[in-house]
Amino acid sequence: MPRMVAPPPSGEFNITLIRPFSGKAINPQTHQPSLLQSPGPPESHIEILGQPNRPAVVRRTNYTSGTATNEKAGDVPKDDVEELMSLVSAVRGFPSHETKDVFGEDARLELTTFDIQWANAEEGGAEGAEGVEGEQREEFARVVQSIEALAREFAKRDAAV
């Protein structure tokens, strides 16, 4: 269910992707949050900020042992911004759950655009949801992969502290 918040001023948008979903490292054998680590900072954080019909700024931060070890930033061309905005609009109305990764991507996605305010980890989401299958799961994975690809391609300059 989309959050009911005021749209950002002037059509600005903010797209945030955080891994892992739970703030805990994921056990590679069970694909569940590690029971040995307490919740902590993310392993990676990608943020894309901008306005329609203009280039956007992408910022990528990687963490090791709770410390930001690698911060990069860059500009995303207008055409790529338009394609991304078209892609993220597909998740409108997708289910969410505050504590459960219902899409199986181990990623938290937060969208704040003029048209949509949505997060897959928001309160009051799909209570009791066990997981999303099929088209919605594939579409969510496509959005996550596209955001990561934009960050890899365009966030190459060392970010200002």
PDB file of C-alpha atoms in Angstrom:
ATOM      1  CA  MET A   1       0.000   0.000   0.000  1.00  0.00           C
ATOM      2  CA  PRO A   2       1.517   3.377  -0.964  1.00  0.00           C
ATOM      3  CA  ARG A   3       2.373   5.710   1.891  1.00  0.00           C
ATOM      4  CA  MET A   4       0.265   8.819   2.167  1.00  0.00           C
ATOM      5  CA  VAL A   5       2.874  11.552   2.368  1.00  0.00           C
ATOM      6  CA  ALA A   6       3.165  14.851   0.620  1.00  0.00           C
ATOM      7  CA  PRO A   7       4.933  14.643  -2.735  1.00  0.00           C
ATOM      8  CA  PRO A   8       8.415  16.129  -2.866  1.00  0.00           C
ATOM      9  CA  PRO A   9       8.699  19.753  -4.007  1.00  0.00           C
ATOM     10  CA  SER A  10       9.019  20.575  -7.697  1.00  0.00           C
ATOM     11  CA  GLY A  11       8.691  16.972  -8.793  1.00  0.00           C
ATOM     12  CA  GLU A  12      11.956  15.933  -7.146  1.00  0.00           C
ATOM     13  CA  PHE A  13      12.502  12.234  -6.635  1.00  0.00           C
ATOM     14  CA  ASN A  14      14.570  10.089  -4.312  1.00  0.00           C
ATOM     15  CA  ILE A  15      15.215   6.404  -4.953  1.00  0.00           C
ATOM     16  CA  THR A  16      17.077   4.480  -2.259  1.00  0.00           C
ATOM     17  CA  LEU A  17      18.285   0.872  -2.372  1.00  0.00           C
ATOM     18  CA  ILE A  18      19.792  -0.674   0.762  1.00  0.00           C
ATOM     19  CA  ARG A  19      21.312  -4.131   1.170  1.00  0.00           C
ATOM     20  CA  PRO A  20      20.707  -6.274   3.152  1.00  0.00           C
ATOM     21  CA  PHE A  21      16.979  -5.953   3.797  1.00  0.00           C
ATOM     22  CA  SER A  22      17.217  -6.753   7.506  1.00  0.00           C
ATOM     23  CA  GLY A  23      20.351  -4.880   8.427  1.00  0.00           C
ATOM     24  CA  LYS A  24      21.918  -8.260   9.189  1.00  0.00           C
ATOM     25  CA  ALA A  25      24.315 -10.232   7.082  1.00  0.00           C
ATOM     26  CA  ILE A  26      22.693 -13.090   5.181  1.00  0.00           C
ATOM     27  CA  ASN A  27      23.862 -16.648   5.782  1.00  0.00           C
ATOM     28  CA  PRO A  28      24.816 -17.947   2.307  1.00  0.00           C
ATOM     29  CA  GLN A  29      23.712 -21.522   3.071  1.00  0.00           C
ATOM     30  CA  THR A  30      20.258 -20.801   4.486  1.00  0.00           C
ATOM     31  CA  HIS A  31      19.623 -17.444   2.770  1.00  0.00           C
ATOM     32  CA  GLN A  32      18.256 -16.213   6.111  1.00  0.00           C
ATOM     33  CA  PRO A  33      19.551 -13.361   8.303  1.00  0.00           C
ATOM     34  CA  SER A  34      22.574 -14.431  10.317  1.00  0.00           C
ATOM     35  CA  LEU A  35      21.773 -15.278  13.925  1.00  0.00           C
ATOM     36  CA  LEU A  36      25.334 -14.429  14.922  1.00  0.00           C
ATOM     37  CA  GLN A  37      25.226 -10.773  13.962  1.00  0.00           C
ATOM     38  CA  SER A  38      23.043  -8.109  15.468  1.00  0.00           C
ATOM     39  CA  PRO A  39      21.290  -5.629  13.202  1.00  0.00           C
ATOM     40  CA  GLY A  40      23.693  -3.038  12.009  1.00  0.00           C
ATOM     41  CA  PRO A  41      24.482  -0.720   9.166  1.00  0.00           C
ATOM     42  CA  PRO A  42      23.867  -1.781   5.602  1.00  0.00           C
ATOM     43  CA  GLU A  43      26.489  -3.417   3.425  1.00  0.00           C
ATOM     44  CA  SER A  44      25.608  -1.114   0.535  1.00  0.00           C
ATOM     45  CA  HIS A  45      23.486   1.987   0.098  1.00  0.00           C
ATOM     46  CA  ILE A  46      22.555   3.520  -3.269  1.00  0.00           C
ATOM     47  CA  GLU A  47      20.667   6.783  -3.552  1.00  0.00           C
ATOM     48  CA  ILE A  48      19.504   8.519  -6.730  1.00  0.00           C
ATOM     49  CA  LEU A  49      18.269  12.118  -6.424  1.00  0.00           C
ATOM     50  CA  GLY A  50      16.934  14.344  -9.149  1.00  0.00           C
ATOM     51  CA  GLN A  51      14.130  16.072 -10.973  1.00  0.00           C
ATOM     52  CA  PRO A  52      12.184  15.020 -14.068  1.00  0.00           C
ATOM     53  CA  ASN A  53      13.707  15.899 -17.446  1.00  0.00           C
ATOM     54  CA  ARG A  54      17.126  16.560 -15.938  1.00  0.00           C
ATOM     55  CA  PRO A  55      20.213  14.528 -15.096  1.00  0.00           C
ATOM     56  CA  ALA A  56      20.197  12.998 -11.600  1.00  0.00           C
ATOM     57  CA  VAL A  57      22.893  12.399  -9.001  1.00  0.00           C
ATOM     58  CA  VAL A  58      23.706   8.850  -7.920  1.00  0.00           C
ATOM     59  CA  ARG A  59      25.596   8.125  -4.723  1.00  0.00           C
ATOM     60  CA  ARG A  60      26.873   4.648  -3.785  1.00  0.00           C
ATOM     61  CA  THR A  61      28.293   3.789  -0.360  1.00  0.00           C
ATOM     62  CA  ASN A  62      29.732   0.408   0.617  1.00  0.00           C
ATOM     63  CA  TYR A  63      30.274  -0.537   4.265  1.00  0.00           C
ATOM     64  CA  THR A  64      32.701  -2.910   5.951  1.00  0.00           C
ATOM     65  CA  SER A  65      32.278  -3.708   9.660  1.00  0.00           C
ATOM     66  CA  GLY A  66      29.900  -0.797  10.055  1.00  0.00           C
ATOM     67  CA  THR A  67      32.227   1.784   8.528  1.00  0.00           C
ATOM     68  CA  ALA A  68      31.734   3.465   5.169  1.00  0.00           C
ATOM     69  CA  THR A  69      34.725   2.238   3.178  1.00  0.00           C
ATOM     70  CA  ASN A  70      33.912   3.333  -0.331  1.00  0.00           C
ATOM     71  CA  GLU A  71      31.802   6.326  -1.333  1.00  0.00           C
ATOM     72  CA  LYS A  72      31.312   7.189  -4.994  1.00  0.00           C
ATOM     73  CA  ALA A  73      29.053   9.649  -6.778  1.00  0.00           C
ATOM     74  CA  GLY A  74      28.218  10.587 -10.330  1.00  0.00           C
ATOM     75  CA  ASP A  75      25.653  12.012 -12.707  1.00  0.00           C
ATOM     76  CA  VAL A  76      22.979   9.932 -14.427  1.00  0.00           C
ATOM     77  CA  PRO A  77      22.034  11.230 -17.910  1.00  0.00           C
ATOM     78  CA  LYS A  78      18.498  12.480 -18.503  1.00  0.00           C
ATOM     79  CA  ASP A  79      17.578   9.568 -20.815  1.00  0.00           C
ATOM     80  CA  ASP A  80      18.602   7.003 -18.197  1.00  0.00           C
ATOM     81  CA  VAL A  81      16.642   8.912 -15.534  1.00  0.00           C
ATOM     82  CA  GLU A  82      13.501   8.780 -17.692  1.00  0.00           C
ATOM     83  CA  GLU A  83      13.951   5.046 -18.275  1.00  0.00           C
ATOM     84  CA  LEU A  84      14.478   4.442 -14.543  1.00  0.00           C
ATOM     85  CA  MET A  85      11.374   6.450 -13.614  1.00  0.00           C
ATOM     86  CA  SER A  86       9.325   4.412 -16.077  1.00  0.00           C
ATOM     87  CA  LEU A  87      10.708   1.199 -14.599  1.00  0.00           C
ATOM     88  CA  VAL A  88      10.125   2.091 -10.930  1.00  0.00           C
ATOM     89  CA  SER A  89       6.523   3.107 -11.620  1.00  0.00           C
ATOM     90  CA  ALA A  90       5.795  -0.602 -12.156  1.00  0.00           C
ATOM     91  CA  VAL A  91       6.124  -1.340  -8.418  1.00  0.00           C
ATOM     92  CA  ARG A  92       3.197   0.925  -7.531  1.00  0.00           C
ATOM     93  CA  GLY A  93       0.781  -1.075  -5.406  1.00  0.00           C
ATOM     94  CA  PHE A  94       3.155  -3.984  -4.797  1.00  0.00           C
ATOM     95  CA  PRO A  95       2.871  -5.572  -1.342  1.00  0.00           C
ATOM     96  CA  SER A  96       5.313  -4.720   1.418  1.00  0.00           C
ATOM     97  CA  HIS A  97       6.155  -6.003   4.873  1.00  0.00           C
ATOM     98  CA  GLU A  98       7.936  -4.177   7.664  1.00  0.00           C
ATOM     99  CA  THR A  99      10.210  -7.046   8.730  1.00  0.00           C
ATOM    100  CA  LYS A 100       9.995  -9.662   5.980  1.00  0.00           C
ATOM    101  CA  ASP A 101      11.706  -9.644   2.591  1.00  0.00           C
ATOM    102  CA  VAL A 102       8.655 -10.759   0.600  1.00  0.00           C
ATOM    103  CA  PHE A 103      10.453 -10.386  -2.771  1.00  0.00           C
ATOM    104  CA  GLY A 104      13.485 -12.521  -1.867  1.00  0.00           C
ATOM    105  CA  GLU A 105      16.020  -9.969  -3.164  1.00  0.00           C
ATOM    106  CA  ASP A 106      17.558  -9.130   0.240  1.00  0.00           C
ATOM    107  CA  ALA A 107      17.145  -5.433  -0.569  1.00  0.00           C
ATOM    108  CA  ARG A 108      15.097  -2.547   0.789  1.00  0.00           C
ATOM    109  CA  LEU A 109      13.760  -0.233  -1.890  1.00  0.00           C
ATOM    110  CA  GLU A 110      12.320   3.181  -1.032  1.00  0.00           C
ATOM    111  CA  LEU A 111      10.718   5.342  -3.715  1.00  0.00           C
ATOM    112  CA  THR A 112       9.671   8.945  -3.220  1.00  0.00           C
ATOM    113  CA  THR A 113       8.534  10.527  -6.470  1.00  0.00           C
ATOM    114  CA  PHE A 114       5.782  12.947  -7.387  1.00  0.00           C
ATOM    115  CA  ASP A 115       3.559   9.984  -8.347  1.00  0.00           C
ATOM    116  CA  ILE A 116       4.513   7.292  -5.845  1.00  0.00           C
ATOM    117  CA  GLN A 117       5.669   6.975  -2.255  1.00  0.00           C
ATOM    118  CA  TRP A 118       6.398   3.306  -1.602  1.00  0.00           C
ATOM    119  CA  ALA A 119       8.831   1.076   0.265  1.00  0.00           C
ATOM    120  CA  ASN A 120       8.984  -2.691   0.429  1.00  0.00           C
ATOM    121  CA  ALA A 121       9.761  -2.432   4.166  1.00  0.00           C
ATOM    122  CA  GLU A 122       7.027  -0.044   5.262  1.00  0.00           C
ATOM    123  CA  GLU A 123       4.746  -0.401   8.255  1.00  0.00           C
ATOM    124  CA  GLY A 124       1.223  -1.620   7.711  1.00  0.00           C
ATOM    125  CA  GLY A 125       2.079  -3.567   4.590  1.00  0.00           C
ATOM    126  CA  ALA A 126       1.047  -7.091   3.662  1.00  0.00           C
ATOM    127  CA  GLU A 127       0.662  -8.595   7.115  1.00  0.00           C
ATOM    128  CA  GLY A 128       1.079 -12.339   7.017  1.00  0.00           C
ATOM    129  CA  ALA A 129       2.604 -12.265   3.546  1.00  0.00           C
ATOM    130  CA  GLU A 130       4.907 -15.230   3.060  1.00  0.00           C
ATOM    131  CA  GLY A 131       6.414 -14.151  -0.209  1.00  0.00           C
ATOM    132  CA  VAL A 132       5.621 -12.761  -3.598  1.00  0.00           C
ATOM    133  CA  GLU A 133       5.913 -14.976  -6.658  1.00  0.00           C
ATOM    134  CA  GLY A 134       5.722 -14.598 -10.405  1.00  0.00           C
ATOM    135  CA  GLU A 135       5.521 -11.318 -12.251  1.00  0.00           C
ATOM    136  CA  GLN A 136       5.730  -9.025  -9.222  1.00  0.00           C
ATOM    137  CA  ARG A 137       8.856 -10.757  -7.950  1.00  0.00           C
ATOM    138  CA  GLU A 138      10.515 -10.560 -11.385  1.00  0.00           C
ATOM    139  CA  GLU A 139       9.581  -6.893 -11.816  1.00  0.00           C
ATOM    140  CA  PHE A 140      10.951  -6.015  -8.374  1.00  0.00           C
ATOM    141  CA  ALA A 141      14.202  -7.871  -9.174  1.00  0.00           C
ATOM    142  CA  ARG A 142      14.455  -5.980 -12.484  1.00  0.00           C
ATOM    143  CA  VAL A 143      14.098  -2.620 -10.703  1.00  0.00           C
ATOM    144  CA  VAL A 144      16.734  -3.550  -8.089  1.00  0.00           C
ATOM    145  CA  GLN A 145      19.168  -4.747 -10.765  1.00  0.00           C
ATOM    146  CA  SER A 146      18.644  -1.580 -12.819  1.00  0.00           C
ATOM    147  CA  ILE A 147      19.376   0.673  -9.842  1.00  0.00           C
ATOM    148  CA  GLU A 148      22.539  -1.292  -9.051  1.00  0.00           C
ATOM    149  CA  ALA A 149      23.617  -1.141 -12.701  1.00  0.00           C
ATOM    150  CA  LEU A 150      23.149   2.649 -12.779  1.00  0.00           C
ATOM    151  CA  ALA A 151      25.250   2.985  -9.631  1.00  0.00           C
ATOM    152  CA  ARG A 152      28.013   0.778 -11.055  1.00  0.00           C
ATOM    153  CA  GLU A 153      28.043   2.667 -14.342  1.00  0.00           C
ATOM    154  CA  PHE A 154      27.772   6.275 -13.195  1.00  0.00           C
ATOM    155  CA  ALA A 155      28.959   6.491  -9.548  1.00  0.00           C
ATOM    156  CA  LYS A 156      32.698   6.542 -10.242  1.00  0.00           C
ATOM    157  CA  ARG A 157      33.987   9.775  -8.655  1.00  0.00           C
ATOM    158  CA  ASP A 158      35.045   9.791  -5.026  1.00  0.00           C
ATOM    159  CA  ALA A 159      32.186  11.386  -3.115  1.00  0.00           C
ATOM    160  CA  ALA A 160      32.729  14.564  -1.113  1.00  0.00           C
ATOM    161  CA  VAL A 161      32.738  13.989   2.621  1.00  0.00           C
TER     162      VAL A 161
END
